[in-house]
Coordinates of C-alpha atoms in Angstrom, one line a residue:
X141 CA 4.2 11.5 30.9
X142 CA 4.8 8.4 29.0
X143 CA 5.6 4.7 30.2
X144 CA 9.7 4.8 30.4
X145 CA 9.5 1.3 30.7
X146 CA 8.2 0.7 27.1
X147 CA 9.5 1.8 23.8
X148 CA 9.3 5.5 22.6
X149 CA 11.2 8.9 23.0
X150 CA 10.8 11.5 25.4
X151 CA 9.1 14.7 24.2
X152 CA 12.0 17.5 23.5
X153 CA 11.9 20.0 26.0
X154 CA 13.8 23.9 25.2
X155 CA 13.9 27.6 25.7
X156 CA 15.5 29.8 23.5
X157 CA 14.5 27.8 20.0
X158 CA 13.8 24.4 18.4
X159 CA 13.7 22.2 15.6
X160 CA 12.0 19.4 14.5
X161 CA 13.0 17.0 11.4
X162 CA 12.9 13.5 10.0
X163 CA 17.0 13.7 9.6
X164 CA 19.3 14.1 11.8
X165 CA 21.6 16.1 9.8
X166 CA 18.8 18.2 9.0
X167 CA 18.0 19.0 12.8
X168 CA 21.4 20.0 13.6
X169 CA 21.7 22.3 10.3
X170 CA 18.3 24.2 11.1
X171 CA 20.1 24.3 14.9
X172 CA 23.8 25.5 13.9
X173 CA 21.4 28.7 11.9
X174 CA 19.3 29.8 14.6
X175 CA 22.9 29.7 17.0
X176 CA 24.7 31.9 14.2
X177 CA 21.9 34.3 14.9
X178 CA 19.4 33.1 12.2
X179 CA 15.5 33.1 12.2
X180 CA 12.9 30.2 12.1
X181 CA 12.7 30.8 8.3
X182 CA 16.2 30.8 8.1
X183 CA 16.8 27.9 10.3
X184 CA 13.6 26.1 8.2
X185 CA 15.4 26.7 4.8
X186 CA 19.0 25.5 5.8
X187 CA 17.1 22.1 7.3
X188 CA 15.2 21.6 4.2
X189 CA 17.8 22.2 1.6
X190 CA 20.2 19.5 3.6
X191 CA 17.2 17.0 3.7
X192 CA 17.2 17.7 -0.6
X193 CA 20.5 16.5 -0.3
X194 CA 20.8 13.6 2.0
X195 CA 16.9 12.1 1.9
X196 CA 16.7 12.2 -1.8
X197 CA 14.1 10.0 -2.4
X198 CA 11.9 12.2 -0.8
X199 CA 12.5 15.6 -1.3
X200 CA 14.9 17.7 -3.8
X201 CA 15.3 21.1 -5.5
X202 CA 14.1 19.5 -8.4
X203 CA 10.6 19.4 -6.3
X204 CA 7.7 21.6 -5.0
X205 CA 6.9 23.4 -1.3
X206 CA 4.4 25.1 0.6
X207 CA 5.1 27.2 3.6
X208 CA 3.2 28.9 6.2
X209 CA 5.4 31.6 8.4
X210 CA 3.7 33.0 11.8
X211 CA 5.7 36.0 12.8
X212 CA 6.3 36.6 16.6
X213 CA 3.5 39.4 15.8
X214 CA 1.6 39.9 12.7
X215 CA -0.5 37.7 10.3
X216 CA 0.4 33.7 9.5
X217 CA 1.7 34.4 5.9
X218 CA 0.9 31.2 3.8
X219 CA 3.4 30.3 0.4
X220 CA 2.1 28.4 -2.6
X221 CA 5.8 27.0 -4.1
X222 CA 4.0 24.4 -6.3
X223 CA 5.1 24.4 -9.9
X224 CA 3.2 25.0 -13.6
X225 CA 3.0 22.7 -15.9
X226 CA 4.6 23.6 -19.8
X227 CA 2.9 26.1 -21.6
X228 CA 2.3 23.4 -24.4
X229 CA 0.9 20.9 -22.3
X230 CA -2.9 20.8 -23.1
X231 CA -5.3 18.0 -23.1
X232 CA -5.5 17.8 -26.7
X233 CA -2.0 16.5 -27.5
X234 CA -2.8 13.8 -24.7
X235 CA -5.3 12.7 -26.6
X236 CA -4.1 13.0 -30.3
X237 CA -1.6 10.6 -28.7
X238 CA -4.2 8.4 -27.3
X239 CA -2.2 8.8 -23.8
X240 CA -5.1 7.6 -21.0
X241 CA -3.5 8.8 -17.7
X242 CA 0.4 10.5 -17.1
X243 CA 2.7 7.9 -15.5
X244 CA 5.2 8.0 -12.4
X245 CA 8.5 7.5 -15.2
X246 CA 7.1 9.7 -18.2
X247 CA 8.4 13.5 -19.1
X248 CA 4.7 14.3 -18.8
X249 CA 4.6 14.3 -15.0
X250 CA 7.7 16.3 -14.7
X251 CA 6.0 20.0 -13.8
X252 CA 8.6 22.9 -13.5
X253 CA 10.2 22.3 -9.6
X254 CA 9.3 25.3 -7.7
X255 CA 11.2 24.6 -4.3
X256 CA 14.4 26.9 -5.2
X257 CA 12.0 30.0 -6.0
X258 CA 10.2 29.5 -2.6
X259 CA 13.2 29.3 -0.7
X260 CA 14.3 32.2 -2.0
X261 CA 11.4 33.8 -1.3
X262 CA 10.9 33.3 2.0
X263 CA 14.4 33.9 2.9
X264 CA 14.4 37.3 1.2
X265 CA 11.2 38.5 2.8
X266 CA 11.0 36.7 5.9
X267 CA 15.2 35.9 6.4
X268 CA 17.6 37.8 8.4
X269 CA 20.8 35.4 6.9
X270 CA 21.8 36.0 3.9
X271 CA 21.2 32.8 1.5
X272 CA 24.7 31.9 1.0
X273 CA 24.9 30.9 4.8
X274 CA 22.0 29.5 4.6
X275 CA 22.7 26.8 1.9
X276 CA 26.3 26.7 2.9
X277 CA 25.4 23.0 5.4
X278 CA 23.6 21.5 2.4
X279 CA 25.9 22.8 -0.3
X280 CA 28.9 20.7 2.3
X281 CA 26.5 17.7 2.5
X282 CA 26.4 17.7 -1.0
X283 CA 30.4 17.9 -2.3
X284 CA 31.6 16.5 1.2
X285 CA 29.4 13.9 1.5
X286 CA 27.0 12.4 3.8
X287 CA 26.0 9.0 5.5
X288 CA 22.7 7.4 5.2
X289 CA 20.7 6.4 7.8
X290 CA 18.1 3.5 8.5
X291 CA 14.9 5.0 6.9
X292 CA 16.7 6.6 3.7
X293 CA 18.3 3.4 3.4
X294 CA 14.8 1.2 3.7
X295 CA 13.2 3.3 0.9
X296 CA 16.0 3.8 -1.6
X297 CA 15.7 -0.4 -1.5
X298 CA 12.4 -0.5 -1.7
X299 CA 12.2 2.4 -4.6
X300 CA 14.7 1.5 -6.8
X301 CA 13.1 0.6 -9.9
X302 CA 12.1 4.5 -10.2
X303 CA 16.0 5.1 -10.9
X304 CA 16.6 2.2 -13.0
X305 CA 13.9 3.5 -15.6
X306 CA 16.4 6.3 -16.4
X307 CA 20.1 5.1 -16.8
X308 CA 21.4 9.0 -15.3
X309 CA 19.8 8.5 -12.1
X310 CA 20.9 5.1 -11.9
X311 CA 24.4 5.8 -12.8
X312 CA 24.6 8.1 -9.7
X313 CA 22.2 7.0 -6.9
X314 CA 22.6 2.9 -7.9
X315 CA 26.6 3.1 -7.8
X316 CA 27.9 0.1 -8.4
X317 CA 24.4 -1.5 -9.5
X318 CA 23.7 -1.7 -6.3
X319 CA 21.8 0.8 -3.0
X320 CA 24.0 2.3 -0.9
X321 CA 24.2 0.3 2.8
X322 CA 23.2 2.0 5.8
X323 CA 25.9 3.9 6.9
X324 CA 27.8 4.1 3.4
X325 CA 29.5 7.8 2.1
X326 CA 27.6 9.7 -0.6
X327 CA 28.0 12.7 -2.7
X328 CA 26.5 15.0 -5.3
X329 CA 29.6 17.5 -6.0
X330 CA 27.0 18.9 -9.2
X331 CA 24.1 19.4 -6.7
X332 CA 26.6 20.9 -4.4
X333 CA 27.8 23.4 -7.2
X334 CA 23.9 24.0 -8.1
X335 CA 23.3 25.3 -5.0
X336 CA 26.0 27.2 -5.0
X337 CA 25.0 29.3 -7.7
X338 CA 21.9 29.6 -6.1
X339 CA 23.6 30.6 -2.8
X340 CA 25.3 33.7 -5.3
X341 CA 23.0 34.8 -7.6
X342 CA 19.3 33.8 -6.1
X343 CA 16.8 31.9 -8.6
X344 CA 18.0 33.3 -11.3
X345 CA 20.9 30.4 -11.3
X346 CA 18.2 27.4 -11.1
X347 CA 15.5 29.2 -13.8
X348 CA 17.9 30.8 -15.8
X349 CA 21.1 29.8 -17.6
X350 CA 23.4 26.6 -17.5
X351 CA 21.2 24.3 -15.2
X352 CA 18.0 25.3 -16.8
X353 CA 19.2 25.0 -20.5
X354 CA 20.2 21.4 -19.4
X355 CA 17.0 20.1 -17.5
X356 CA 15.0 21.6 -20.7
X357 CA 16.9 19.5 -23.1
X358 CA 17.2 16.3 -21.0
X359 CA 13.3 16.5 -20.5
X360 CA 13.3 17.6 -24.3
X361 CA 15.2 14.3 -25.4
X362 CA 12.5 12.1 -24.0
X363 CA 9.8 13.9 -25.7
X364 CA 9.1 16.8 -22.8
X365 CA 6.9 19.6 -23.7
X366 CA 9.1 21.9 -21.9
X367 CA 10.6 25.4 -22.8
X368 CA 13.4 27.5 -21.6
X369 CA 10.4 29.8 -21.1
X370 CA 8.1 28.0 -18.6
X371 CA 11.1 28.1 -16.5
X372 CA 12.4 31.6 -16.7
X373 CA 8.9 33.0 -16.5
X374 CA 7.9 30.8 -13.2
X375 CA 7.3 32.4 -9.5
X376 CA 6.0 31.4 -6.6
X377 CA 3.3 33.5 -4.7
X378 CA 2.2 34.4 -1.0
X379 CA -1.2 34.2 -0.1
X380 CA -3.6 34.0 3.1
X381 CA -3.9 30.6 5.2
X382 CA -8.1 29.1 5.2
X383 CA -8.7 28.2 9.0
X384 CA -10.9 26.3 11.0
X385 CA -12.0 26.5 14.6
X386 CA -11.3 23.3 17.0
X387 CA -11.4 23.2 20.9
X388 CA -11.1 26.6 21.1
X389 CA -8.0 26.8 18.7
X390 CA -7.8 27.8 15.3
X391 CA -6.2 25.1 13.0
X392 CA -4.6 27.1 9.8
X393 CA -3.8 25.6 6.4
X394 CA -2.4 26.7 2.8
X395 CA -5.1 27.3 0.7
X396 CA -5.9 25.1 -2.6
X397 CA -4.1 23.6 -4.9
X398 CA -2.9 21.9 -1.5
X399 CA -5.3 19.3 0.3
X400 CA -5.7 21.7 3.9
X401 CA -9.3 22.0 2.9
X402 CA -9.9 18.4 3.8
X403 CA -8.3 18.6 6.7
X404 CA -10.4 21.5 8.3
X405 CA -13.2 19.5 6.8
X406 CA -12.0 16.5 8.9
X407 CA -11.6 18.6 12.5
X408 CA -15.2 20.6 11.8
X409 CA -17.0 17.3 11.7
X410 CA -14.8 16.2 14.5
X411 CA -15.3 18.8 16.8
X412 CA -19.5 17.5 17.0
X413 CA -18.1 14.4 18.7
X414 CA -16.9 14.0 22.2
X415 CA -13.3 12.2 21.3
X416 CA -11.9 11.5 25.5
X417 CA -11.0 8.8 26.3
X418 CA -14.1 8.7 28.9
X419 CA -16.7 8.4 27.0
X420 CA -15.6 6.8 23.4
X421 CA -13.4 3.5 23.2
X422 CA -10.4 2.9 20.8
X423 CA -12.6 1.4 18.0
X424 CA -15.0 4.2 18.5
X425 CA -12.3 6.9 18.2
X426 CA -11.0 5.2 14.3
X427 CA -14.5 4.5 13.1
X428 CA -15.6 8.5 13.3
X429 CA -12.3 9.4 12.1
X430 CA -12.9 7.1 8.4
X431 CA -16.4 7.9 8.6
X432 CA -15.1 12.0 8.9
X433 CA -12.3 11.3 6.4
X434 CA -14.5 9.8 3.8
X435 CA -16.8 13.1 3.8
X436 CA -13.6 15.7 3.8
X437 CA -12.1 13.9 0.7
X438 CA -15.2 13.9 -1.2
X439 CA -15.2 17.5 -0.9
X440 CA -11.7 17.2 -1.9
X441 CA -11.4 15.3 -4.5
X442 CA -14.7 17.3 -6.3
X443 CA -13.5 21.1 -6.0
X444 CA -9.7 21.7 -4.9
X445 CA -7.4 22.3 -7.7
X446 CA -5.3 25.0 -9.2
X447 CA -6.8 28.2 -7.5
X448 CA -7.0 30.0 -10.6
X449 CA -9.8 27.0 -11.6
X450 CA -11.6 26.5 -8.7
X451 CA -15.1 27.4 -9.0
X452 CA -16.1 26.6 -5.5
X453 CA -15.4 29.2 -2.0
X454 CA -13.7 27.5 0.5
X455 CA -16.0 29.4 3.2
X456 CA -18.9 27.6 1.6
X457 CA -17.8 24.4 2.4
X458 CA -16.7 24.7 6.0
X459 CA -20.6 26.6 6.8
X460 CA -22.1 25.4 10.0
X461 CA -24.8 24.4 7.7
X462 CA -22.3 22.7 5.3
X463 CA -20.7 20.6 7.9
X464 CA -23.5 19.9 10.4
X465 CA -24.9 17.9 6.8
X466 CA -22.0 16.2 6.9
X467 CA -22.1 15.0 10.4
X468 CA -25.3 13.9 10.2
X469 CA -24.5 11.0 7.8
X470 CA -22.0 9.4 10.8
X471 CA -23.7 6.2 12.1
X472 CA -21.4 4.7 15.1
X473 CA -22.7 0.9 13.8
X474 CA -22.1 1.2 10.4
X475 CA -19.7 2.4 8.0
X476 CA -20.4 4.2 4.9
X477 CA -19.1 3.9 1.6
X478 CA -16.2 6.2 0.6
X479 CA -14.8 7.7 -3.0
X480 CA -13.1 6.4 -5.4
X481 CA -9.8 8.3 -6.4
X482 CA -8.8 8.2 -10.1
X483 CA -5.0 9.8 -9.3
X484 CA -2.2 8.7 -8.2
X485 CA -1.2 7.7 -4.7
X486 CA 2.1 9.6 -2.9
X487 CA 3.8 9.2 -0.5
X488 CA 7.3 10.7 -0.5
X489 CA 8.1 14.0 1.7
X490 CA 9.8 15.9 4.3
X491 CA 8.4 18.1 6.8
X492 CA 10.5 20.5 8.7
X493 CA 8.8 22.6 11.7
X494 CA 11.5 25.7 13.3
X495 CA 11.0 28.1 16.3
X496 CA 13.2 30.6 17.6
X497 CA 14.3 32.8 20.4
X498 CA 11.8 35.6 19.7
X499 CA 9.0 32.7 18.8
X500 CA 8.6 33.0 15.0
X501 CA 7.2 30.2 14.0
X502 CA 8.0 28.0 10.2
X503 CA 5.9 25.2 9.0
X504 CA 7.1 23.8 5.9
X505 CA 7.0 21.0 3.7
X506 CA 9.4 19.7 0.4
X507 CA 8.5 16.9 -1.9
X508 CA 9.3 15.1 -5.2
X509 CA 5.6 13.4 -5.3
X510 CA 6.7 10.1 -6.1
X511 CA 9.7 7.8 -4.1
X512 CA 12.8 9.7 -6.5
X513 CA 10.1 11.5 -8.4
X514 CA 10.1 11.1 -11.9
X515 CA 13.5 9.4 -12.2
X516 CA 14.7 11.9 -14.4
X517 CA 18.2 13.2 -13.9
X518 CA 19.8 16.2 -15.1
X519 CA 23.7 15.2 -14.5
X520 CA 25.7 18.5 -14.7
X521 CA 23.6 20.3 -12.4
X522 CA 22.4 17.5 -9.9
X523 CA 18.7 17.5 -10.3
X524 CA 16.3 14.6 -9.8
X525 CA 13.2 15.7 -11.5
X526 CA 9.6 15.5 -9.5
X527 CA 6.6 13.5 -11.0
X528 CA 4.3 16.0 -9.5
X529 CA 2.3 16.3 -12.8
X530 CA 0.8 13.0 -11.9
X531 CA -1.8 15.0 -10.4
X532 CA -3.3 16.1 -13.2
X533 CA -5.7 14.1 -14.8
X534 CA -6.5 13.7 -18.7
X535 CA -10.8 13.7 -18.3
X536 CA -12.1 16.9 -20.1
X537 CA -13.9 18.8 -17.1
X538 CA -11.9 17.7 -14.6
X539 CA -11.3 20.1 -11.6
X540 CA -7.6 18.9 -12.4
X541 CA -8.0 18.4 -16.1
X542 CA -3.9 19.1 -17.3
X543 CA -3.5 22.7 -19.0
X544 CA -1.1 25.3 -20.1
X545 CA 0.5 26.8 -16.9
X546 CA -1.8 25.4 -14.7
X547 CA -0.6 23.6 -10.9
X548 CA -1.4 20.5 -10.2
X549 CA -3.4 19.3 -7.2
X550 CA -1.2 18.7 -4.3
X551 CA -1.2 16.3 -1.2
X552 CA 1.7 18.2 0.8
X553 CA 0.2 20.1 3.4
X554 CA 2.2 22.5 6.4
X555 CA 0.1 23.3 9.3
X556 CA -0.2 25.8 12.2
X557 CA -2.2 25.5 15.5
X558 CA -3.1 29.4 16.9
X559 CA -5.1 30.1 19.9
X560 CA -6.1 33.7 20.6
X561 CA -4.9 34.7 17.6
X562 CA -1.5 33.6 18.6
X563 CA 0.7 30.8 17.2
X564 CA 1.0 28.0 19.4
X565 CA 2.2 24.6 17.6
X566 CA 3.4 24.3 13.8
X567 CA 3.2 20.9 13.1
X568 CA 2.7 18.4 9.6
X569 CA 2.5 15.3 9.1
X570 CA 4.2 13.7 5.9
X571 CA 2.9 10.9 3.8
X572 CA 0.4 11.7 0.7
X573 CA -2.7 11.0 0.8
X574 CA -3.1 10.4 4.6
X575 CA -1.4 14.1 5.6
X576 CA -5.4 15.4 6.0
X577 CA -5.9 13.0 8.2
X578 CA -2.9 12.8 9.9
X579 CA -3.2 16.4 11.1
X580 CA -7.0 15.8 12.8
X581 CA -5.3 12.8 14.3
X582 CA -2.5 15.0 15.9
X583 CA -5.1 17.5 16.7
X584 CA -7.5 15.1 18.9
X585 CA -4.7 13.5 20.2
X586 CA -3.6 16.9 22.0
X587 CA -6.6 18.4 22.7
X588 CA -8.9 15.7 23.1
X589 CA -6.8 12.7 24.9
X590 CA -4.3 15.1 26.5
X591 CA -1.4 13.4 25.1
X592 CA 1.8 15.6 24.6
X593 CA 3.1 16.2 21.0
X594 CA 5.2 13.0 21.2
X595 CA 2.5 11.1 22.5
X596 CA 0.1 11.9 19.6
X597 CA 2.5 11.2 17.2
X598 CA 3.6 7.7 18.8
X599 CA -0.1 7.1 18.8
X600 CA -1.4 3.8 16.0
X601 CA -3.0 5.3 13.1
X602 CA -5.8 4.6 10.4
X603 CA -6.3 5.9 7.2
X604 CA -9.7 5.2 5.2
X605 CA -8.7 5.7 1.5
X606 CA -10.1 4.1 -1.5
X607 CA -12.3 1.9 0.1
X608 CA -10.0 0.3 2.8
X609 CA -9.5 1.4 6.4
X610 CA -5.8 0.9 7.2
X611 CA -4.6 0.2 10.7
X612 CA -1.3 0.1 11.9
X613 CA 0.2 -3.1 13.5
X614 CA 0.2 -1.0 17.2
X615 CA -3.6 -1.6 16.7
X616 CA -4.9 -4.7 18.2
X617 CA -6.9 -7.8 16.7
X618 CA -10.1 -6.8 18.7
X619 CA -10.6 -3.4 17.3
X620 CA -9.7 -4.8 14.1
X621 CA -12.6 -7.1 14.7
X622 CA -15.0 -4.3 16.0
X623 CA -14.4 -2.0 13.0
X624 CA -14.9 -4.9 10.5
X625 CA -18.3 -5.7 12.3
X626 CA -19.6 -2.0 11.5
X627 CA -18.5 -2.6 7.5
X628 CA -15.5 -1.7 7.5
X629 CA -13.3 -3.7 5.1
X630 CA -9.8 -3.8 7.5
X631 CA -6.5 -4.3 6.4
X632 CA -3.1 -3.9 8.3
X633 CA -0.6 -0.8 7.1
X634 CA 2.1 -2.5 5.1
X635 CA 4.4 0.6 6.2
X636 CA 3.8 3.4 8.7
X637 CA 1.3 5.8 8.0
X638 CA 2.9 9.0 7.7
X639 CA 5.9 10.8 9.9
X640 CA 4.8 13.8 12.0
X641 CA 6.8 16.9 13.6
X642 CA 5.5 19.1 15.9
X643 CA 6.1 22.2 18.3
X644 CA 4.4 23.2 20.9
X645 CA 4.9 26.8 22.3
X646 CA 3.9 27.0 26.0
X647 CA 4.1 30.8 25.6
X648 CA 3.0 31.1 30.0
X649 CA 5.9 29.3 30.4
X650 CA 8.6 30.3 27.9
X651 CA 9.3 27.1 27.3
X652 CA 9.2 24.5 24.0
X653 CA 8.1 21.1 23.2
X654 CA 9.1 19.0 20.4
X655 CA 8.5 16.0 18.5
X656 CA 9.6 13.7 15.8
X657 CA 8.2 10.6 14.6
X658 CA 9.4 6.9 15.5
X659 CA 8.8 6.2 12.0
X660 CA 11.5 8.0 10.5
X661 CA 15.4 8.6 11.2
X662 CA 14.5 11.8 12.6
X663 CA 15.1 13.7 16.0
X664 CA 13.8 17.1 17.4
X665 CA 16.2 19.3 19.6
X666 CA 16.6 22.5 21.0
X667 CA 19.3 24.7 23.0

C-alpha cells in the first residue's frame, strides 16, 4: 500500500469492468460503452477514437495502431494496423533527388494512416456495438467541442513549430496565432463529420471517396508520391503475438514491424538476475536494466522490420542459447557501450488498456510518430497526417531501406501479461523509443519488488539510448553518482520517460486493478 502521506494516486480498485487512459474524457467514453452493454474492444475503440480527437498531438485517424485482444477464452489475437508506404516510393527517386534522410515536415514521411481500417476491424470481428455507437462520444467531442487539459496543453506549447511548417494545420490548431490555454473550448466539426462517415459506411468512407481524394491531392501538392490507389488498396491484418516467459508469466507482444521483440529480449536477460529489493540496491537495479536494454536494441535495430523483409526468426533470437550469450556480457562494475541509432526519435502516443464484465481483455495503442505528425492537414475532412515514414531509412540494404508498399519499423508496442495460459494484466507504456524498456520496468516492478500496478508505474525510470543513460529527477544524486562510476555517461530526463496503463485481473478474487500514469492528464476507473 503506498505512503498516503506523500504524493501519488491510489491504485483503481473494480468488479464488473475497467478502463485505463491518459485522458480523462477518454476513460469515461471507453466507461459510458462497456455500461451500454459494450465489450472491451468496443469500449478500447470508443476511448481511442476520443483521444484522436481531444489529444491531437499524439494520436489521430490520420495515424497507425497495433492491438492485441485476449478473449475471456480462446487465443490472444494480435493486429498489425501500421500503414504502407506509396507504391512509387523506392529508394531510387531518393537518390536521383540526392535526398540523405526523410524529415519530420516532408510528404515523404507521411505513410498511408492505417488506424480507421484497424478500428474497424477489430470492432467488426471482435465488437458486439455497432460502430456508429461506438464513434458516436468522439464524433460529439469533435463538433461539440472539448476542453484541454494540463499535459495536452504542455505539448501543443512545446510542439508547435510542427504546425507552423504547414499554414492548414496552423490555421486550425494555432487559432488566433496563438495555443489554446489550459482549459480553452476546441472543435473539429470536419473531423467530427469524417468519422461520421466512417460511423455509416465503415473504411470505405476514410480509403475511398471525398476524404481520400483530398488527402491524395493535398499530399500531391507538396510533391507526395501518393495515389488514390495506395489508399483504396490498403488493409490491415491479424496475426499471432511472439511471447516470452518471465517469473512464471508469459509476457506477449505484436510481432515485427513493432519493437515487442526487444522487449522480450529485455525480460529474458532479466529473468537471469535476482531484481528484490533484498539482495540488489537502486543503482544495481538501473545499471542491469541499460546494460539489458543495450543488448535487446542491438537485436532490434539489426533485424526487425516490415515482416514481409525480415530475414531473421524471432524464435532464434529469444533461444536459451541466444540469450544466456547475452547475459554473459553484463558486468555489475562496468558499463558497456551501446548502438548507435540512425532514425528518428518518437515520442508522441496514446495507450488505452479495457476489461470487461466477462474479462475480455484490449491492449491497444494509437500514434501519429512525431508531436502533430507530419504537420500536414487535410482541411475538409479533419486529418492531421502522421510522419510515420520517418522510419524508414534511405541506406541500400537496410532492414528498413524505404520501398513500394512496404511498413515502416515501428516503436508503438501494446502488451499482455498471461499466466497459465490466462490473461491477467494488459498493460503499455507510451513514449517511442523507451516503450521496450518501459514494459520490463513495469514487469520487475510487479513481480520482482511486489509493487502494485500503480506503484510500478509511479516508480523513477531510466532509459539507456544512444549512448546516454537517462534518469528521471525522482532518482537521487547518489545513484546518479554510482552509475557514472561504472561508465555510465548520466544525464537527468528533460521530460518524463513515458506514460504507462495497466490492469491487473485478480481472476481468485473477481476483482480489478488499475493504473494511470502521474505523467499524463490521465485517470483509470471502473464500476
Amino acid at each position: 500500500m503506498r505512503d498516503f502521506m506523500q504524493p501519488g494516486r491510489s491504485v483503481a480498485v473494480a468488479e464488473k469492468g475497467m478502463a485505463a487512459t491518459s485522458h480523462p474524457a477518454s476513460t469515461l467514453a471507453a466507461l459510458d460503452i462497456l455500461r451500454q452493454g459494450g465489450n472491451a474492444v468496443d469500449a478500447a475503440v470508443a476511448a481511442v477514437a476520443v483521444q484522436c480527437v481531444v489529444d491531437p498531438h499524439s494520436t489521430g485517424i490520420g495515424g497507425d495502431c497495433f492491438a492485441l485482444y485476449a478473449p475471456e477464452s480462446g487465443k490472444v489475437v494480435s493486429l498489425n494496423g501500421s500503414g504502407w508506404a506509396p507504391a512509387r516510393a523506392n529508394l531510387d527517386f531518393y537518390r536521383e533527388r540526392n535526398i540523405e534522410a526523410i524529415g519530420e515536415t516532408s510528404v515523404h514521411s507521411v505513410t498511408v494512416p492505417g488506424a480507421i481500417d484497424a478500428w474497424c476491424r477489430l470492432i467488426g470481428n471482435f465488437g458486439k456495438l455497432d460502430l456508429a455507437q461506438v464513434l458516436a462520444p468522439a464524433i460529439d467531442a469533435a463538433e461539440n467541442g472539448y476542453r484541454i487539459t494540463p499535459r495536452v496543453y504542455l505539448d501543443w506549447q512545446r510542439y508547435r513549430d510542427q504546425l507552423e511548417a504547414h499554414p492548414a494545420a496552423t490555421e486550425h490548431y494555432l487559432p488566433g496565432g496563438r495555443v489554446p490555454a489550459i482549459g480553452d473550448r476546441m472543435a473539429n466539426p470536419a473531423l467530427g463529420a469524417t468519422l461520421r462517415a466512417v460511423a455509416k459506411h465503415g473504411p470505405s468512407a476514410f480509403y475511398q471517396g471525398a476524404v481520400a481524394e483530398e488527402i491524395v491531392d493535398v499530399l500531391k501538392a507538396v510533391g507526395g508520391l501518393h495515389e488514390l490507389d495506395d489508399f483504396a488498396e490498403f488493409s490491415t491484418f491479424l496475426t499471432e503475438p511472439i511471447s516470452a516467459d518471465y517469473r512464471g508469466h508469459t509476457l506477449l507482444e505484436c510481432p515485427p514491424n513493432g519493437q515487442g521483440l526487444a522487449a522480450l529480449i529485455i525480460a529474458r536477460i532479466l529473468e537471469g538476475f535476482d531484481l528484490s529489493d533484498a539482495l540488489l540496491s537502486e543503482a544495481d537495479r538501473v545499471h542491469i536494466l541499460a546494460e539489458a536494454s543495450k543488448a535487446a536494441y542491438a537485436q532490434r535495430d539489426a533485424i526487425v522490420a516490415d515482416p514481409a523483409a525480415m530475414t531473421t526468426d524471432v524464435a532464434d533470437v529469444l533461444t536459451d542459447r541466444a540469450i544466456d550469450a547475452l547475459r554473459a556480457k553484463i558486468r555489475m562494475d562496468r558499463a558497456t557501450a551501446g548502438p548507435e541509432w540512425d532514425l528518428p526519435l518518437h515520442k508522441d502516443t496514446v495507450y488505452v488498456t479495457v476489461v470487461d464484465k466477462d474479462r475480455n481483455a484490449m491492449s491497444l495503442i494509437n500514434s501519429v510518430f512525431w508531436a502533430f505528425g507530419s504537420g500536414i492537414y487535410a482541411p475538409k475532412s479533419g486529418v492531421l497526417l502522421q510522419n510515420r515514414g520517418m522510419g524508414f531509412s534511405l541506406t541500400p540494404g537496410h532492414a528498413n531501406a524505404i520501398a513500394p508498399r512496404k511498413r515502416p519499423f515501428h516503436t508503438i508496442i501494446p502488451a499482455m501479461l498471461q499466466k497459465n495460459g490466462k490473461a491477467v494484466m494488459p498493460f503499455g507504456v507510451m513514449g517511442g523509443q523507451y516503450q521496450s524498456v518501459g514494459h520490463a520496468q513495469i514487469l520487475t516492478g510487479m513481480l520482482d519488488r511486489g509493487l502494485d500496478p500503480q506503484q510500478a508505474s509511479e516508480a523513477p525510470r531510466s532509459f539507456a539510448f544512444e549512448g546516454t543513460l537517462s534518469l528521471e529527477t525522482t532518482y537521487s544524486e547518489e545513484i546518479k553518482a554510482d552509475l557514472e562510476g561504472r561508465g555510465h555517461r548520466v544525464d537527468w530526463a528533460d521530460e518524463p520517460l513515458g506514460s504507462c496503463q495497466a490492469i491487473w485481473m485478480d481472476h481468485e478474487r473477481g476483482v480489478l486493478l488499475g493504473a494511470t500514469d502521474h505523467r499524463k492528464d490521465g485517470v483509470a476507473l471502473g464500476y
